[in-house]
Amino acid sequence: MPGLTQRQRMSIPRQGMPEQDPQVRSANFDEVALGFTEELAKREADRCIQCARPHCVEGCPVGVLIPEFLSALRDGDMLGAVRAMKVNNSLAAVCGRVCPQEVQCEQTCVLARKGEPVAIGRLERYVGDYELARRTCPLQRAPATGKQVAVVGSGPAGLACAVDVARQGHRVVLFESLHSAGGVLVYGIPEFRLPKSVVRGEIDYAAECLGIEVRVDHVIGRILTTQELIEEYDAVFLGTGAGLPSFLRIPGINLNGVMSANEFLTRVNLMKAYRFPEYDTPVRVGRRVAVVGAGNVAMDAARCSLRLQRLRSLSASESGDEVHVVYRRSRVEVPARAEEVHHAEQEGVIFDFLTSPVEILGDASLGVAGMRCIRMVLGEPDSSGRRRPVPVQGSEFEIDVDTVIFALGTSPNPLVFLGSPGLERTKWGTVVADEQTGRTTVRGVWAGGDVVTGAATVVSAMGAGRRAAADIVGYLQDVPETW
Amino acid sequence: MYEILRKETLSDAVKLMVVSAPAVARKAQPGQFVIVRTDEYGERIPLTIADFDAEAGTITIILQEAGKSTLQMGRMQQGEAFATFTGPLGHPTEIACFGTVVCVGGGVGIAPVYPIARALRDAGNAVISIIGARNRELLFWEDRMRDVSDELIVCTDDGSYGRKSLVTGPLKEILEQRRHEIARIWAIGPAIMMKFVSLTTEPYGVATIVSLNTIMIDGTGMCGGCRVVLEEGAQFVCVDGPEFDGHKVDWDILLARQRFYQEEERAAIRRWEHICRLQHAAAEGG
């Protein structure tokens, strides 16, 4: 509504997101957050006071034109909102769902100082969904330049890079190792947080508009090496993410029923094991699941476990099913988004804080019979700035579990570096690349996202992809003599 | 999509398929594998490469119908196509001139042993091959194996063809008589066979390489579902293997891990057979 005073705007309460009831949703894989209605979106957009110096944009890793798209929403100008959004973000339906807005744009929103910030993420999703359904404003492509760019990895970094490079008229080939494009958006993040139809829709739409060629089933390092890509393409971007799982080094990790969150989530999300036997890939969760770790991936694994248990108990009534998140620090240090923790607790996930596994116990058939843990207390802050957990002598105890899922962070997959000498990497296996430009130590090769930073967020990877794209575009315009 | 250019029925339950996958064929080497998926609903199944032709752009796979997915693949016909055919994955076999080597292939494991034996022969090795199966019906590629071997021993568990013995029988004799000649042994087949081959060769101290086929999803090191326990710790079959020193593998854990989804596999087969019967009935009725 255009006619409101600032005071009136600031008196409108932040609009809540309609959600599936926790009882209902914990037995299905449908999306939890249902999305704003037109009315809710308008009312929420009306809360924006259009600051002269908007801080929200500074908080956004891809620099979405937030005041512009909110102003258009306020005026009921959907086309304008979409257009403003697409200047800096062509994956709004994804970002609106999975960005940690509370530590980005919404944290720096001026309203957050005295009350609650504008729900920028929810409005971003509203605009993204509107555009996915209607395709009012296709991305435009500059005349063909005759240059071609290989983008390795079709996750957030690769997608963002591919879109920006293709917009400038360069031919882009996007390589994906799995059978479906999207990277972590497809194999990692569950359907109930990010429907796969949304990911597919965003990728298909962008690829069609910009003529991006998506080649799935291409494991770079095997079917083609990065070196071969360097020879064939004018520029190569590596956005292969951090896909390797970590396991604790404790006895029992190779028992049946112990798996990485990567395996568990890939079965559930990419392979749709929650619809077994309609889909062929099975997944097994027991009656009592322990998810070790407390990041967003741990929350996803815990909430998927819970749903699988409840789906099973719909047909055979079982009581005593439990899902525990086992974390060695306390609630304050939990790295997952507050909203994810809240959703998990609402649905019935149990949190065991200050608890660290020391051994997984096996039974005669080499399955999991339990897990021995030790209590922790928090000591002095460590290098990460968080208080270091210290074991309490003699406090060991057993918990009754039959399934253990490790969600302890991931590191870059070294396959992409096979047969490609010269690409410098750190001792953590991440690629050495310039933070601003994404340039690696090999001429013509850029990298960005988790393969450079280690596991981080979708939007920070997109930001890195976009910065590299900008540098690639500049480089291709006038290829410099030096690197 | 990856078209089946030719299909051969080697036995009731063993099918050979030549699949069009030019980019995979260009890079394929002995010992590597592909991940295959039938359709949108399918599992990702690792299958060792039985042969490859870079010029024709084809990969040959041989599958034994055991679970729902391989049963369904076995019904696919020439002209149909796989939804996924990713590879070549895993490390290639280390091929060099070692002297005299033994290649053991059991059941469907004869297929992946063939290109390894061929490459070893081409590298100048004297190749002794032992192939075996439960019965005559399940045996295939005797002629091909003969072509690439200096000596070929054929056996069946039930004695319906060749010598009545497990592959470990002739292997032990060879080691008894010619221990100092044998430089290396490759063994590919069911896990239980590879376990007993490794146990047979261990007292003789001859390096024994096995090719493991475990539960796997992505095949790129991402899921860790394929992990195998060696003396030095856990490794991933997909990226660290698929070949390992058979004397270092913890076979009991491996065998237990292979059984993890047995119940689900049985349920899937029952459902598949039911669907097949319904389709059959509908076809008959129509």
Short mmCIF file of N, CA and C in Angstrom, two decimals, chain B residues 116-256:
data_model
loop_
_atom_site.label_atom_id
_atom_site.label_comp_id
_atom_site.label_asym_id
_atom_site.label_seq_id
_atom_site.Cartn_x
_atom_site.Cartn_y
_atom_site.Cartn_z
N ILE B 116 41.17 -58.00 -18.09
CA ILE B 116 42.40 -57.95 -17.28
C ILE B 116 43.37 -59.02 -17.79
N ALA B 117 42.86 -60.23 -18.01
CA ALA B 117 43.71 -61.31 -18.53
C ALA B 117 44.29 -60.93 -19.89
N ARG B 118 43.44 -60.33 -20.72
CA ARG B 118 43.88 -59.92 -22.06
C ARG B 118 45.01 -58.89 -21.97
N ALA B 119 44.80 -57.89 -21.11
CA ALA B 119 45.82 -56.84 -20.98
C ALA B 119 47.12 -57.40 -20.40
N LEU B 120 46.98 -58.33 -19.44
CA LEU B 120 48.18 -58.94 -18.84
C LEU B 120 48.93 -59.75 -19.89
N ARG B 121 48.18 -60.46 -20.71
CA ARG B 121 48.80 -61.26 -21.77
C ARG B 121 49.53 -60.35 -22.75
N ASP B 122 48.83 -59.26 -23.15
CA ASP B 122 49.43 -58.29 -24.09
C ASP B 122 50.69 -57.68 -23.51
N ALA B 123 50.75 -57.58 -22.18
CA ALA B 123 51.93 -56.98 -21.53
C ALA B 123 53.06 -57.98 -21.39
N GLY B 124 52.84 -59.20 -21.86
CA GLY B 124 53.93 -60.17 -21.88
C GLY B 124 53.91 -61.21 -20.78
N ASN B 125 52.84 -61.24 -20.01
CA ASN B 125 52.76 -62.24 -18.94
C ASN B 125 52.34 -63.60 -19.50
N ALA B 126 52.76 -64.64 -18.82
CA ALA B 126 52.18 -65.95 -19.06
C ALA B 126 50.93 -66.02 -18.19
N VAL B 127 49.78 -66.23 -18.81
CA VAL B 127 48.50 -66.15 -18.08
C VAL B 127 47.90 -67.53 -17.89
N ILE B 128 47.74 -67.91 -16.62
CA ILE B 128 47.00 -69.13 -16.30
C ILE B 128 45.63 -68.67 -15.82
N SER B 129 44.56 -69.16 -16.45
CA SER B 129 43.23 -68.74 -16.02
C SER B 129 42.45 -69.91 -15.45
N ILE B 130 41.69 -69.60 -14.41
CA ILE B 130 40.78 -70.59 -13.84
C ILE B 130 39.40 -69.95 -13.86
N ILE B 131 38.45 -70.56 -14.56
CA ILE B 131 37.09 -70.04 -14.50
C ILE B 131 36.17 -71.11 -13.95
N GLY B 132 35.19 -70.67 -13.19
CA GLY B 132 34.29 -71.62 -12.57
C GLY B 132 32.90 -71.04 -12.41
N ALA B 133 31.94 -71.93 -12.25
CA ALA B 133 30.56 -71.51 -12.00
C ALA B 133 29.87 -72.65 -11.26
N ARG B 134 28.64 -72.36 -10.80
CA ARG B 134 27.92 -73.39 -10.06
C ARG B 134 27.66 -74.60 -10.96
N ASN B 135 27.26 -74.31 -12.22
CA ASN B 135 27.00 -75.41 -13.15
C ASN B 135 27.30 -74.95 -14.58
N ARG B 136 27.17 -75.85 -15.50
CA ARG B 136 27.50 -75.61 -16.90
C ARG B 136 26.72 -74.43 -17.47
N GLU B 137 25.45 -74.39 -17.10
CA GLU B 137 24.52 -73.36 -17.56
C GLU B 137 25.03 -71.94 -17.29
N LEU B 138 25.71 -71.76 -16.15
CA LEU B 138 26.13 -70.42 -15.72
C LEU B 138 27.54 -70.05 -16.21
N LEU B 139 28.14 -70.97 -16.94
CA LEU B 139 29.50 -70.73 -17.42
C LEU B 139 29.45 -70.03 -18.79
N PHE B 140 30.31 -69.07 -19.02
CA PHE B 140 30.34 -68.41 -20.33
C PHE B 140 31.77 -67.96 -20.63
N TRP B 141 31.98 -67.57 -21.88
CA TRP B 141 33.24 -66.99 -22.34
C TRP B 141 34.44 -67.93 -22.17
N GLU B 142 34.20 -69.23 -22.20
CA GLU B 142 35.32 -70.16 -22.15
C GLU B 142 36.25 -69.91 -23.33
N ASP B 143 35.65 -69.70 -24.52
CA ASP B 143 36.44 -69.48 -25.73
C ASP B 143 37.29 -68.21 -25.63
N ARG B 144 36.62 -67.13 -25.17
CA ARG B 144 37.35 -65.86 -25.04
C ARG B 144 38.51 -65.99 -24.05
N MET B 145 38.23 -66.65 -22.95
CA MET B 145 39.27 -66.79 -21.93
C MET B 145 40.42 -67.66 -22.47
N ARG B 146 40.06 -68.67 -23.26
CA ARG B 146 41.10 -69.53 -23.83
C ARG B 146 42.02 -68.73 -24.74
N ASP B 147 41.39 -67.79 -25.51
CA ASP B 147 42.16 -66.96 -26.45
C ASP B 147 43.23 -66.12 -25.76
N VAL B 148 42.97 -65.72 -24.51
CA VAL B 148 43.91 -64.80 -23.86
C VAL B 148 44.72 -65.48 -22.75
N SER B 149 44.59 -66.83 -22.68
CA SER B 149 45.31 -67.55 -21.62
C SER B 149 46.29 -68.55 -22.22
N ASP B 150 47.41 -68.74 -21.53
CA ASP B 150 48.34 -69.79 -21.95
C ASP B 150 47.84 -71.15 -21.48
N GLU B 151 47.05 -71.08 -20.43
CA GLU B 151 46.55 -72.30 -19.83
C GLU B 151 45.19 -71.95 -19.25
N LEU B 152 44.18 -72.79 -19.50
CA LEU B 152 42.84 -72.50 -18.97
C LEU B 152 42.29 -73.72 -18.26
N ILE B 153 41.84 -73.50 -17.03
CA ILE B 153 41.20 -74.58 -16.28
C ILE B 153 39.75 -74.19 -16.05
N VAL B 154 38.85 -75.10 -16.40
CA VAL B 154 37.42 -74.83 -16.25
C VAL B 154 36.86 -75.77 -15.20
N CYS B 155 36.11 -75.22 -14.26
CA CYS B 155 35.49 -76.12 -13.29
C CYS B 155 34.06 -75.69 -12.95
N THR B 156 33.27 -76.64 -12.53
CA THR B 156 31.92 -76.35 -12.05
C THR B 156 31.74 -76.99 -10.68
N ASP B 157 30.90 -76.34 -9.86
CA ASP B 157 30.69 -76.86 -8.50
C ASP B 157 30.06 -78.25 -8.55
N ASP B 158 29.15 -78.44 -9.54
CA ASP B 158 28.41 -79.72 -9.57
C ASP B 158 29.00 -80.73 -10.55
N GLY B 159 30.08 -80.37 -11.21
CA GLY B 159 30.73 -81.29 -12.13
C GLY B 159 30.00 -81.47 -13.46
N SER B 160 29.01 -80.58 -13.73
CA SER B 160 28.25 -80.72 -14.99
C SER B 160 29.10 -80.34 -16.20
N TYR B 161 30.24 -79.72 -15.97
CA TYR B 161 31.15 -79.38 -17.07
C TYR B 161 32.55 -79.19 -16.50
N GLY B 162 33.55 -79.56 -17.24
CA GLY B 162 34.93 -79.40 -16.78
C GLY B 162 35.16 -80.20 -15.51
N ARG B 163 36.06 -79.67 -14.73
CA ARG B 163 36.41 -80.38 -13.51
C ARG B 163 35.40 -80.10 -12.39
N LYS B 164 35.06 -81.11 -11.61
CA LYS B 164 34.13 -80.88 -10.50
C LYS B 164 34.94 -80.36 -9.31
N SER B 165 34.88 -79.03 -9.13
CA SER B 165 35.67 -78.43 -8.07
C SER B 165 35.30 -76.96 -7.91
N LEU B 166 35.58 -76.40 -6.77
CA LEU B 166 35.56 -74.96 -6.62
C LEU B 166 36.85 -74.42 -7.25
N VAL B 167 36.90 -73.14 -7.59
CA VAL B 167 38.10 -72.59 -8.23
C VAL B 167 39.33 -72.70 -7.33
N THR B 168 39.11 -72.80 -6.03
CA THR B 168 40.24 -72.88 -5.11
C THR B 168 40.99 -74.21 -5.24
N GLY B 169 40.31 -75.25 -5.75
CA GLY B 169 40.94 -76.56 -5.90
C GLY B 169 42.16 -76.50 -6.82
N PRO B 170 41.95 -76.20 -8.11
CA PRO B 170 43.09 -76.10 -9.02
C PRO B 170 44.08 -75.01 -8.63
N LEU B 171 43.57 -73.94 -8.02
CA LEU B 171 44.46 -72.85 -7.63
C LEU B 171 45.49 -73.35 -6.61
N LYS B 172 45.02 -74.12 -5.64
CA LYS B 172 45.90 -74.65 -4.61
C LYS B 172 46.96 -75.58 -5.23
N GLU B 173 46.52 -76.39 -6.19
CA GLU B 173 47.48 -77.30 -6.85
C GLU B 173 48.58 -76.53 -7.57
N ILE B 174 48.14 -75.50 -8.29
CA ILE B 174 49.12 -74.68 -9.02
C ILE B 174 50.14 -74.09 -8.04
N LEU B 175 49.64 -73.59 -6.92
CA LEU B 175 50.53 -72.98 -5.93
C LEU B 175 51.46 -74.02 -5.31
N GLU B 176 50.94 -75.21 -5.08
CA GLU B 176 51.76 -76.29 -4.53
C GLU B 176 52.92 -76.63 -5.47
N GLN B 177 52.56 -76.74 -6.77
CA GLN B 177 53.56 -77.20 -7.74
C GLN B 177 54.49 -76.11 -8.23
N ARG B 178 53.91 -74.89 -8.38
CA ARG B 178 54.69 -73.86 -9.07
C ARG B 178 54.73 -72.54 -8.31
N ARG B 179 54.72 -72.63 -7.00
CA ARG B 179 54.67 -71.44 -6.17
C ARG B 179 55.64 -70.35 -6.63
N HIS B 180 56.86 -70.73 -6.97
CA HIS B 180 57.87 -69.71 -7.24
C HIS B 180 57.72 -69.05 -8.60
N GLU B 181 56.91 -69.71 -9.46
CA GLU B 181 56.65 -69.10 -10.78
C GLU B 181 55.61 -67.98 -10.69
N ILE B 182 54.65 -68.14 -9.77
CA ILE B 182 53.47 -67.26 -9.79
C ILE B 182 53.78 -65.91 -9.13
N ALA B 183 53.63 -64.85 -9.92
CA ALA B 183 53.97 -63.52 -9.41
C ALA B 183 52.75 -62.83 -8.79
N ARG B 184 51.61 -63.04 -9.39
CA ARG B 184 50.42 -62.35 -8.90
C ARG B 184 49.17 -63.13 -9.25
N ILE B 185 48.15 -62.91 -8.47
CA ILE B 185 46.87 -63.57 -8.73
C ILE B 185 45.76 -62.53 -8.71
N TRP B 186 44.87 -62.60 -9.69
CA TRP B 186 43.67 -61.77 -9.68
C TRP B 186 42.47 -62.70 -9.45
N ALA B 187 41.56 -62.29 -8.63
CA ALA B 187 40.36 -63.10 -8.41
C ALA B 187 39.13 -62.21 -8.41
N ILE B 188 38.19 -62.51 -9.29
CA ILE B 188 36.94 -61.74 -9.31
C ILE B 188 35.77 -62.70 -9.36
N GLY B 189 34.83 -62.47 -8.47
CA GLY B 189 33.65 -63.31 -8.41
C GLY B 189 32.84 -62.94 -7.19
N PRO B 190 31.98 -63.84 -6.74
CA PRO B 190 31.21 -63.56 -5.53
C PRO B 190 32.17 -63.33 -4.36
N ALA B 191 31.75 -62.50 -3.40
CA ALA B 191 32.62 -62.14 -2.27
C ALA B 191 33.12 -63.39 -1.55
N ILE B 192 32.25 -64.37 -1.41
CA ILE B 192 32.64 -65.57 -0.67
C ILE B 192 33.75 -66.33 -1.41
N MET B 193 33.69 -66.30 -2.75
CA MET B 193 34.76 -66.94 -3.52
C MET B 193 36.08 -66.19 -3.34
N MET B 194 35.99 -64.85 -3.41
CA MET B 194 37.21 -64.05 -3.28
C MET B 194 37.82 -64.22 -1.89
N LYS B 195 36.94 -64.37 -0.90
CA LYS B 195 37.45 -64.61 0.46
C LYS B 195 38.26 -65.92 0.49
N PHE B 196 37.69 -66.97 -0.10
CA PHE B 196 38.38 -68.26 -0.01
C PHE B 196 39.59 -68.34 -0.93
N VAL B 197 39.56 -67.64 -2.05
CA VAL B 197 40.78 -67.55 -2.86
C VAL B 197 41.88 -66.88 -2.04
N SER B 198 41.53 -65.78 -1.35
CA SER B 198 42.53 -65.07 -0.55
C SER B 198 43.08 -65.95 0.57
N LEU B 199 42.18 -66.70 1.21
CA LEU B 199 42.63 -67.60 2.27
C LEU B 199 43.53 -68.70 1.72
N THR B 200 43.22 -69.15 0.49
CA THR B 200 44.01 -70.21 -0.14
C THR B 200 45.42 -69.73 -0.47
N THR B 201 45.52 -68.49 -0.96
CA THR B 201 46.82 -68.02 -1.45
C THR B 201 47.71 -67.47 -0.34
N GLU B 202 47.08 -67.05 0.75
CA GLU B 202 47.83 -66.36 1.81
C GLU B 202 49.03 -67.16 2.33
N PRO B 203 48.85 -68.47 2.61
CA PRO B 203 50.00 -69.22 3.14
C PRO B 203 51.17 -69.25 2.16
N TYR B 204 50.89 -69.08 0.89
CA TYR B 204 51.96 -69.12 -0.13
C TYR B 204 52.60 -67.75 -0.34
N GLY B 205 51.97 -66.73 0.25
CA GLY B 205 52.54 -65.39 0.15
C GLY B 205 52.54 -64.81 -1.24
N VAL B 206 51.58 -65.20 -2.06
CA VAL B 206 51.49 -64.63 -3.41
C VAL B 206 50.46 -63.50 -3.41
N ALA B 207 50.89 -62.34 -3.90
CA ALA B 207 50.01 -61.17 -3.94
C ALA B 207 48.71 -61.53 -4.66
N THR B 208 47.58 -61.24 -4.00
CA THR B 208 46.28 -61.61 -4.55
C THR B 208 45.37 -60.39 -4.60
N ILE B 209 44.96 -60.06 -5.81
CA ILE B 209 44.16 -58.85 -5.99
C ILE B 209 42.72 -59.24 -6.26
N VAL B 210 41.82 -58.64 -5.47
CA VAL B 210 40.40 -58.93 -5.66
C VAL B 210 39.70 -57.65 -6.11
N SER B 211 38.60 -57.79 -6.82
CA SER B 211 37.83 -56.63 -7.27
C SER B 211 36.48 -56.67 -6.58
N LEU B 212 36.24 -55.69 -5.71
CA LEU B 212 35.05 -55.75 -4.86
C LEU B 212 33.86 -55.04 -5.51
N ASN B 213 32.71 -55.62 -5.31
CA ASN B 213 31.48 -55.02 -5.81
C ASN B 213 30.54 -54.90 -4.61
N THR B 214 30.45 -53.69 -4.08
CA THR B 214 29.70 -53.48 -2.83
C THR B 214 28.46 -52.64 -3.09
N ILE B 215 27.69 -52.44 -2.05
CA ILE B 215 26.60 -51.47 -2.09
C ILE B 215 27.22 -50.11 -2.41
N MET B 216 26.60 -49.37 -3.29
CA MET B 216 27.20 -48.12 -3.75
C MET B 216 26.08 -47.22 -4.26
N ILE B 217 26.25 -45.92 -4.16
CA ILE B 217 25.22 -45.04 -4.75
C ILE B 217 25.84 -44.17 -5.84
N ASP B 218 26.67 -43.22 -5.44
CA ASP B 218 27.18 -42.26 -6.43
C ASP B 218 28.38 -42.80 -7.18
N GLY B 219 29.24 -43.58 -6.52
CA GLY B 219 30.43 -44.10 -7.20
C GLY B 219 31.56 -43.10 -7.30
N THR B 220 31.45 -41.98 -6.58
CA THR B 220 32.49 -40.95 -6.68
C THR B 220 33.11 -40.61 -5.32
N GLY B 221 32.82 -41.40 -4.30
CA GLY B 221 33.41 -41.13 -2.99
C GLY B 221 32.54 -40.31 -2.08
N MET B 222 31.31 -40.07 -2.51
CA MET B 222 30.46 -39.14 -1.78
C MET B 222 29.68 -39.79 -0.66
N CYS B 223 29.22 -41.03 -0.85
CA CYS B 223 28.30 -41.58 0.16
C CYS B 223 29.02 -42.41 1.21
N GLY B 224 30.09 -43.09 0.83
CA GLY B 224 30.79 -43.91 1.81
C GLY B 224 30.10 -45.22 2.10
N GLY B 225 29.02 -45.51 1.40
CA GLY B 225 28.30 -46.77 1.61
C GLY B 225 29.12 -47.98 1.20
N CYS B 226 30.12 -47.76 0.35
CA CYS B 226 30.90 -48.87 -0.19
C CYS B 226 32.14 -49.15 0.64
N ARG B 227 32.21 -48.59 1.84
CA ARG B 227 33.49 -48.70 2.55
C ARG B 227 33.81 -50.14 2.93
N VAL B 228 35.09 -50.43 2.83
CA VAL B 228 35.59 -51.76 3.08
C VAL B 228 36.69 -51.61 4.12
N VAL B 229 36.77 -52.58 5.02
CA VAL B 229 37.75 -52.47 6.09
C VAL B 229 38.99 -53.27 5.71
N LEU B 230 40.12 -52.58 5.63
CA LEU B 230 41.40 -53.23 5.35
C LEU B 230 42.23 -53.19 6.62
N GLU B 231 43.38 -53.81 6.60
CA GLU B 231 44.24 -53.77 7.78
C GLU B 231 44.53 -52.34 8.20
N GLU B 232 44.72 -51.45 7.21
CA GLU B 232 45.12 -50.09 7.54
C GLU B 232 43.94 -49.16 7.82
N GLY B 233 42.72 -49.68 7.78
CA GLY B 233 41.56 -48.85 8.05
C GLY B 233 40.55 -48.94 6.92
N ALA B 234 39.50 -48.13 7.02
CA ALA B 234 38.44 -48.21 6.01
C ALA B 234 38.83 -47.46 4.75
N GLN B 235 38.46 -48.03 3.61
CA GLN B 235 38.65 -47.34 2.34
C GLN B 235 37.36 -47.45 1.54
N PHE B 236 37.23 -46.60 0.51
CA PHE B 236 36.03 -46.63 -0.32
C PHE B 236 36.31 -47.44 -1.58
N VAL B 237 35.45 -48.41 -1.87
CA VAL B 237 35.62 -49.24 -3.06
C VAL B 237 35.57 -48.39 -4.32
N CYS B 238 34.69 -47.38 -4.35
CA CYS B 238 34.48 -46.62 -5.59
C CYS B 238 35.70 -45.82 -6.01
N VAL B 239 36.37 -45.16 -5.07
CA VAL B 239 37.50 -44.31 -5.46
C VAL B 239 38.87 -44.87 -5.07
N ASP B 240 38.92 -45.67 -4.02
CA ASP B 240 40.21 -46.27 -3.63
C ASP B 240 40.41 -47.60 -4.34
N GLY B 241 39.31 -48.21 -4.80
CA GLY B 241 39.34 -49.51 -5.46
C GLY B 241 38.98 -49.38 -6.91
N PRO B 242 38.28 -50.36 -7.48
CA PRO B 242 37.63 -51.48 -6.78
C PRO B 242 38.59 -52.61 -6.43
N GLU B 243 39.88 -52.55 -6.88
CA GLU B 243 40.80 -53.64 -6.58
C GLU B 243 41.52 -53.41 -5.27
N PHE B 244 41.63 -54.47 -4.47
CA PHE B 244 42.33 -54.39 -3.19
C PHE B 244 43.16 -55.66 -2.99
N ASP B 245 44.08 -55.56 -2.06
CA ASP B 245 44.87 -56.71 -1.64
C ASP B 245 43.96 -57.65 -0.85
N GLY B 246 43.67 -58.79 -1.42
CA GLY B 246 42.71 -59.72 -0.81
C GLY B 246 43.12 -60.20 0.56
N HIS B 247 44.42 -60.15 0.84
CA HIS B 247 44.89 -60.62 2.15
C HIS B 247 44.63 -59.61 3.26
N LYS B 248 44.28 -58.38 2.87
CA LYS B 248 44.08 -57.34 3.87
C LYS B 248 42.61 -57.03 4.13
N VAL B 249 41.72 -57.60 3.30
CA VAL B 249 40.30 -57.27 3.42
C VAL B 249 39.68 -57.99 4.62
N ASP B 250 38.88 -57.27 5.40
CA ASP B 250 38.09 -57.91 6.47
C ASP B 250 36.82 -58.47 5.82
N TRP B 251 36.89 -59.75 5.47
CA TRP B 251 35.81 -60.36 4.69
C TRP B 251 34.52 -60.49 5.48
N ASP B 252 34.59 -60.67 6.78
CA ASP B 252 33.37 -60.85 7.55
C ASP B 252 32.53 -59.57 7.55
N ILE B 253 33.19 -58.42 7.71
CA ILE B 253 32.46 -57.16 7.66
C ILE B 253 31.90 -56.95 6.25
N LEU B 254 32.73 -57.26 5.25
CA LEU B 254 32.27 -57.08 3.87
C LEU B 254 31.02 -57.91 3.59
N LEU B 255 31.06 -59.17 3.98
CA LEU B 255 29.92 -60.06 3.73
C LEU B 255 28.68 -59.59 4.50
N ALA B 256 28.89 -59.11 5.73
CA ALA B 256 27.75 -58.62 6.51
C ALA B 256 27.16 -57.38 5.87
#
